PDB file of C-alpha atoms in Angstrom:
ATOM      1  CA  MET A 653      -9.786   1.584  10.576  1.00 95.00           C
ATOM      2  CA  VAL A 654     -10.241  -1.336   8.233  1.00 96.00           C
ATOM      3  CA  GLU A 655      -7.439  -3.838   7.663  1.00 98.00           C
ATOM      4  CA  MET A 656      -7.033  -4.572   3.983  1.00 97.00           C
ATOM      5  CA  GLU A 657      -4.736  -6.679   1.846  1.00 96.00           C
ATOM      6  CA  LEU A 658      -3.476  -6.468  -1.677  1.00 96.00           C
ATOM      7  CA  ASN A 659      -5.959  -8.330  -3.843  1.00 95.00           C
ATOM      8  CA  LYS A 660      -5.126  -7.489  -7.441  1.00 93.00           C
ATOM      9  CA  ILE A 661      -2.644  -5.596  -9.605  1.00 94.00           C
ATOM     10  CA  VAL A 662      -3.661  -4.580 -13.112  1.00 89.00           C
ATOM     11  CA  ILE A 663      -0.714  -3.566 -15.278  1.00 85.00           C
ATOM     12  CA  ASP A 664      -1.144  -2.237 -18.788  1.00 81.00           C
ATOM     13  CA  GLU A 665       2.239  -1.027 -20.047  1.00 76.00           C
ATOM     14  CA  LYS A 666       0.547   1.044 -22.752  1.00 80.00           C
ATOM     15  CA  ARG A 667      -1.013   3.254 -20.078  1.00 78.00           C
ATOM     16  CA  HIS A 668       0.738   5.554 -17.628  1.00 75.00           C
ATOM     17  CA  ASP A 669      -1.604   4.747 -14.735  1.00 81.00           C
ATOM     18  CA  GLN A 670      -2.064   1.263 -13.299  1.00 92.00           C
ATOM     19  CA  LEU A 671      -4.558  -0.139 -10.810  1.00 93.00           C
ATOM     20  CA  ILE A 672      -4.170  -1.965  -7.528  1.00 95.00           C
ATOM     21  CA  VAL A 673      -7.119  -3.277  -5.593  1.00 95.00           C
ATOM     22  CA  LEU A 674      -7.136  -3.644  -1.823  1.00 96.00           C
ATOM     23  CA  LYS A 675      -9.704  -6.003  -0.290  1.00 95.00           C
ATOM     24  CA  GLU A 676     -11.046  -5.917   3.236  1.00 95.00           C
ATOM     25  CA  LYS A 677      -9.200  -8.640   5.160  1.00 95.00           C
ATOM     26  CA  ASN A 678     -12.272 -10.082   6.879  1.00 91.00           C
ATOM     27  CA  GLY A 679     -14.940  -8.781   4.560  1.00 92.00           C
ATOM     28  CA  SER A 680     -15.927  -8.140   0.986  1.00 89.00           C
ATOM     29  CA  ARG A 681     -15.326  -4.431   0.460  1.00 92.00           C
ATOM     30  CA  VAL A 682     -12.645  -3.401  -2.011  1.00 93.00           C
ATOM     31  CA  LEU A 683     -10.724  -0.217  -2.676  1.00 94.00           C
ATOM     32  CA  PRO A 684      -9.249   0.407  -6.140  1.00 93.00           C
ATOM     33  CA  ILE A 685      -6.305   2.825  -6.281  1.00 94.00           C
ATOM     34  CA  VAL A 686      -4.697   4.178  -9.433  1.00 93.00           C
ATOM     35  CA  ILE A 687      -0.881   4.193  -9.226  1.00 94.00           C
ATOM     36  CA  GLY A 688       2.075   4.689 -11.537  1.00 90.00           C
ATOM     37  CA  LEU A 689       3.681   1.994 -13.657  1.00 89.00           C
ATOM     38  CA  ALA A 690       6.976   2.038 -11.712  1.00 89.00           C
ATOM     39  CA  GLU A 691       5.244   1.475  -8.365  1.00 92.00           C
ATOM     40  CA  ALA A 692       2.915  -1.209  -9.768  1.00 93.00           C
ATOM     41  CA  SER A 693       5.925  -2.991 -11.258  1.00 91.00           C
ATOM     42  CA  ALA A 694       7.833  -2.755  -7.947  1.00 92.00           C
ATOM     43  CA  ILE A 695       4.896  -4.341  -6.104  1.00 95.00           C
ATOM     44  CA  LYS A 696       4.391  -7.046  -8.741  1.00 94.00           C
ATOM     45  CA  LEU A 697       8.103  -7.945  -8.839  1.00 92.00           C
ATOM     46  CA  LYS A 698       8.208  -8.437  -5.072  1.00 93.00           C
ATOM     47  CA  ILE A 699       5.053 -10.532  -4.770  1.00 93.00           C
ATOM     48  CA  SER A 700       6.152 -12.677  -7.715  1.00 92.00           C
ATOM     49  CA  GLY A 701       9.356 -13.531  -5.833  1.00 90.00           C
ATOM     50  CA  PHE A 702      11.808 -11.705  -8.102  1.00 89.00           C
ATOM     51  CA  ASN A 703      15.043 -10.748  -6.333  1.00 87.00           C
ATOM     52  CA  PRO A 704      17.003  -8.134  -8.281  1.00 89.00           C
ATOM     53  CA  PRO A 705      20.790  -8.324  -8.217  1.00 91.00           C
ATOM     54  CA  ARG A 706      20.889  -4.819  -6.685  1.00 93.00           C
ATOM     55  CA  PRO A 707      18.271  -3.214  -4.434  1.00 91.00           C
ATOM     56  CA  LEU A 708      15.441  -1.324  -6.089  1.00 92.00           C
ATOM     57  CA  THR A 709      14.183   1.897  -4.462  1.00 94.00           C
ATOM     58  CA  HIS A 710      11.629   0.253  -2.141  1.00 95.00           C
ATOM     59  CA  ASP A 711      14.116  -2.488  -1.206  1.00 95.00           C
ATOM     60  CA  LEU A 712      16.636   0.224  -0.357  1.00 96.00           C
ATOM     61  CA  LEU A 713      14.103   2.060   1.820  1.00 97.00           C
ATOM     62  CA  HIS A 714      13.196  -1.144   3.647  1.00 97.00           C
ATOM     63  CA  SER A 715      16.865  -1.969   4.205  1.00 96.00           C
ATOM     64  CA  ALA A 716      17.607   1.571   5.454  1.00 97.00           C
ATOM     65  CA  ILE A 717      14.744   1.388   7.969  1.00 97.00           C
ATOM     66  CA  GLU A 718      15.978  -1.960   9.289  1.00 96.00           C
ATOM     67  CA  ASN A 719      19.596  -0.779   9.450  1.00 96.00           C
ATOM     68  CA  LEU A 720      18.460   2.202  11.516  1.00 95.00           C
ATOM     69  CA  GLU A 721      17.028  -0.372  13.957  1.00 96.00           C
ATOM     70  CA  ALA A 722      13.417   0.423  13.194  1.00 97.00           C
ATOM     71  CA  SER A 723      10.604  -1.528  11.610  1.00 97.00           C
ATOM     72  CA  VAL A 724       7.530  -0.768   9.548  1.00 98.00           C
ATOM     73  CA  GLU A 725       4.644  -1.328  11.939  1.00 98.00           C
ATOM     74  CA  LYS A 726       1.795  -0.587   9.540  1.00 98.00           C
ATOM     75  CA  ILE A 727       0.623   1.435   6.589  1.00 98.00           C
ATOM     76  CA  ILE A 728      -2.409   3.698   6.890  1.00 98.00           C
ATOM     77  CA  ILE A 729      -4.313   5.184   3.970  1.00 98.00           C
ATOM     78  CA  ASP A 730      -5.890   8.042   5.830  1.00 96.00           C
ATOM     79  CA  LYS A 731      -7.166  10.643   3.422  1.00 94.00           C
ATOM     80  CA  LEU A 732      -8.847  11.064   0.047  1.00 93.00           C
ATOM     81  CA  GLU A 733      -8.594  14.622  -1.169  1.00 90.00           C
ATOM     82  CA  ASP A 734      -9.387  15.794  -4.714  1.00 88.00           C
ATOM     83  CA  ASN A 735      -9.383  12.160  -5.899  1.00 86.00           C
ATOM     84  CA  THR A 736      -5.879  11.674  -4.477  1.00 92.00           C
ATOM     85  CA  PHE A 737      -5.207   9.152  -1.718  1.00 95.00           C
ATOM     86  CA  HIS A 738      -2.779  10.005   1.077  1.00 97.00           C
ATOM     87  CA  ALA A 739      -0.973   7.514   3.278  1.00 98.00           C
ATOM     88  CA  LYS A 740       1.232   7.261   6.337  1.00 98.00           C
ATOM     89  CA  ILE A 741       4.028   4.828   7.102  1.00 98.00           C
ATOM     90  CA  VAL A 742       4.159   4.056  10.815  1.00 98.00           C
ATOM     91  CA  LEU A 743       7.641   3.111  11.982  1.00 98.00           C
ATOM     92  CA  LYS A 744       8.569   1.661  15.332  1.00 97.00           C
ATOM     93  CA  THR A 745      12.077   2.336  16.587  1.00 95.00           C
ATOM     94  CA  SER A 746      14.174  -0.080  18.618  1.00 94.00           C
ATOM     95  CA  ASN A 747      13.413   1.920  21.776  1.00 94.00           C
ATOM     96  CA  GLY A 748       9.665   1.675  21.179  1.00 93.00           C
ATOM     97  CA  LEU A 749       9.040   5.143  19.758  1.00 96.00           C
ATOM     98  CA  LYS A 750       6.662   5.509  16.834  1.00 97.00           C
ATOM     99  CA  LYS A 751       7.394   7.763  13.894  1.00 97.00           C
ATOM    100  CA  VAL A 752       4.799   8.629  11.251  1.00 98.00           C
ATOM    101  CA  ILE A 753       5.929   9.494   7.730  1.00 98.00           C
ATOM    102  CA  ASP A 754       3.729  11.008   5.024  1.00 98.00           C
ATOM    103  CA  ALA A 755       3.825   8.945   1.826  1.00 97.00           C
ATOM    104  CA  ARG A 756       1.977   8.022  -1.321  1.00 96.00           C
ATOM    105  CA  PRO A 757      -0.169   4.881  -1.028  1.00 97.00           C
ATOM    106  CA  SER A 758       1.720   3.264  -3.919  1.00 96.00           C
ATOM    107  CA  ASP A 759       5.098   3.641  -2.192  1.00 97.00           C
ATOM    108  CA  SER A 760       3.571   2.627   1.137  1.00 97.00           C
ATOM    109  CA  ILE A 761       2.122  -0.574  -0.305  1.00 97.00           C
ATOM    110  CA  ALA A 762       5.371  -1.377  -2.125  1.00 97.00           C
ATOM    111  CA  LEU A 763       7.121  -1.049   1.254  1.00 97.00           C
ATOM    112  CA  ALA A 764       4.420  -3.058   3.053  1.00 97.00           C
ATOM    113  CA  VAL A 765       4.867  -6.064   0.753  1.00 96.00           C
ATOM    114  CA  ARG A 766       8.585  -6.012   1.536  1.00 96.00           C
ATOM    115  CA  ALA A 767       8.159  -5.579   5.280  1.00 97.00           C
ATOM    116  CA  HIS A 768       5.158  -7.963   5.523  1.00 97.00           C
ATOM    117  CA  THR A 769       3.175  -5.368   7.435  1.00 97.00           C
ATOM    118  CA  PRO A 770      -0.568  -4.730   7.578  1.00 98.00           C
ATOM    119  CA  ILE A 771      -2.329  -2.116   5.490  1.00 98.00           C
ATOM    120  CA  PHE A 772      -5.130  -0.123   7.096  1.00 98.00           C
ATOM    121  CA  VAL A 773      -7.607   2.256   5.488  1.00 98.00           C
ATOM    122  CA  GLU A 774      -9.785   4.790   7.273  1.00 96.00           C
ATOM    123  CA  ASP A 775     -13.357   3.520   7.311  1.00 94.00           C
ATOM    124  CA  ASP A 776     -14.734   6.690   5.661  1.00 93.00           C
ATOM    125  CA  ILE A 777     -12.530   6.084   2.630  1.00 94.00           C
ATOM    126  CA  VAL A 778     -13.703   2.478   2.322  1.00 92.00           C
ATOM    127  CA  LYS A 779     -17.342   3.569   2.634  1.00 89.00           C
ATOM    128  CA  LYS A 780     -16.886   5.992  -0.264  1.00 82.00           C
ATOM    129  CA  SER A 781     -15.921   3.048  -2.473  1.00 76.00           C
ATOM    130  CA  GLU A 782     -18.733   0.685  -1.431  1.00 70.00           C
ATOM    131  CA  ILE A 783     -20.134   0.776  -4.951  1.00 55.00           C
ATOM    132  CA  PHE A 784     -17.303  -1.664  -5.706  1.00 49.00           C
ATOM    133  CA  ASN A 785     -18.577  -4.168  -3.134  1.00 50.00           C
ATOM    134  CA  THR A 786     -17.875  -7.677  -4.448  1.00 48.00           C
ATOM    135  CA  GLU A 787     -20.639  -9.373  -2.482  1.00 49.00           C
ATOM    136  CA  LYS A 788     -24.030  -9.772  -4.143  1.00 45.00           C
ATOM    137  CA  PRO A 789     -27.079  -8.738  -2.050  1.00 42.00           C
TER     138      PRO A 789
END
């Protein structure tokens, strides 16, 4: 597993699909992921410090998890199948149990920025995107 962090969000409101870029936390590899406009906007709003008067969907999910006495332990992007990324949200309950929930990477990352939790990507997935390496040889 490779720990990554959100590096860039590219929003073009004229297009349906948007782009987020994850960067290896202690390295130079990057992973671009195409996501929807709503999810890109939800991520951008949170990292820009905007606090809506009422909870948005990802805020609601984060609040529900906390009110059920659990926490988001980490996000894992664990599969790339037919050019579609798959992710898991790992929750930790108050009694120490772990629960794993299938999710889209976009929703997982939107939740991760709210919960301040790490994002991990399976090494094989990162290796497939090494053509995007930002470091010059």
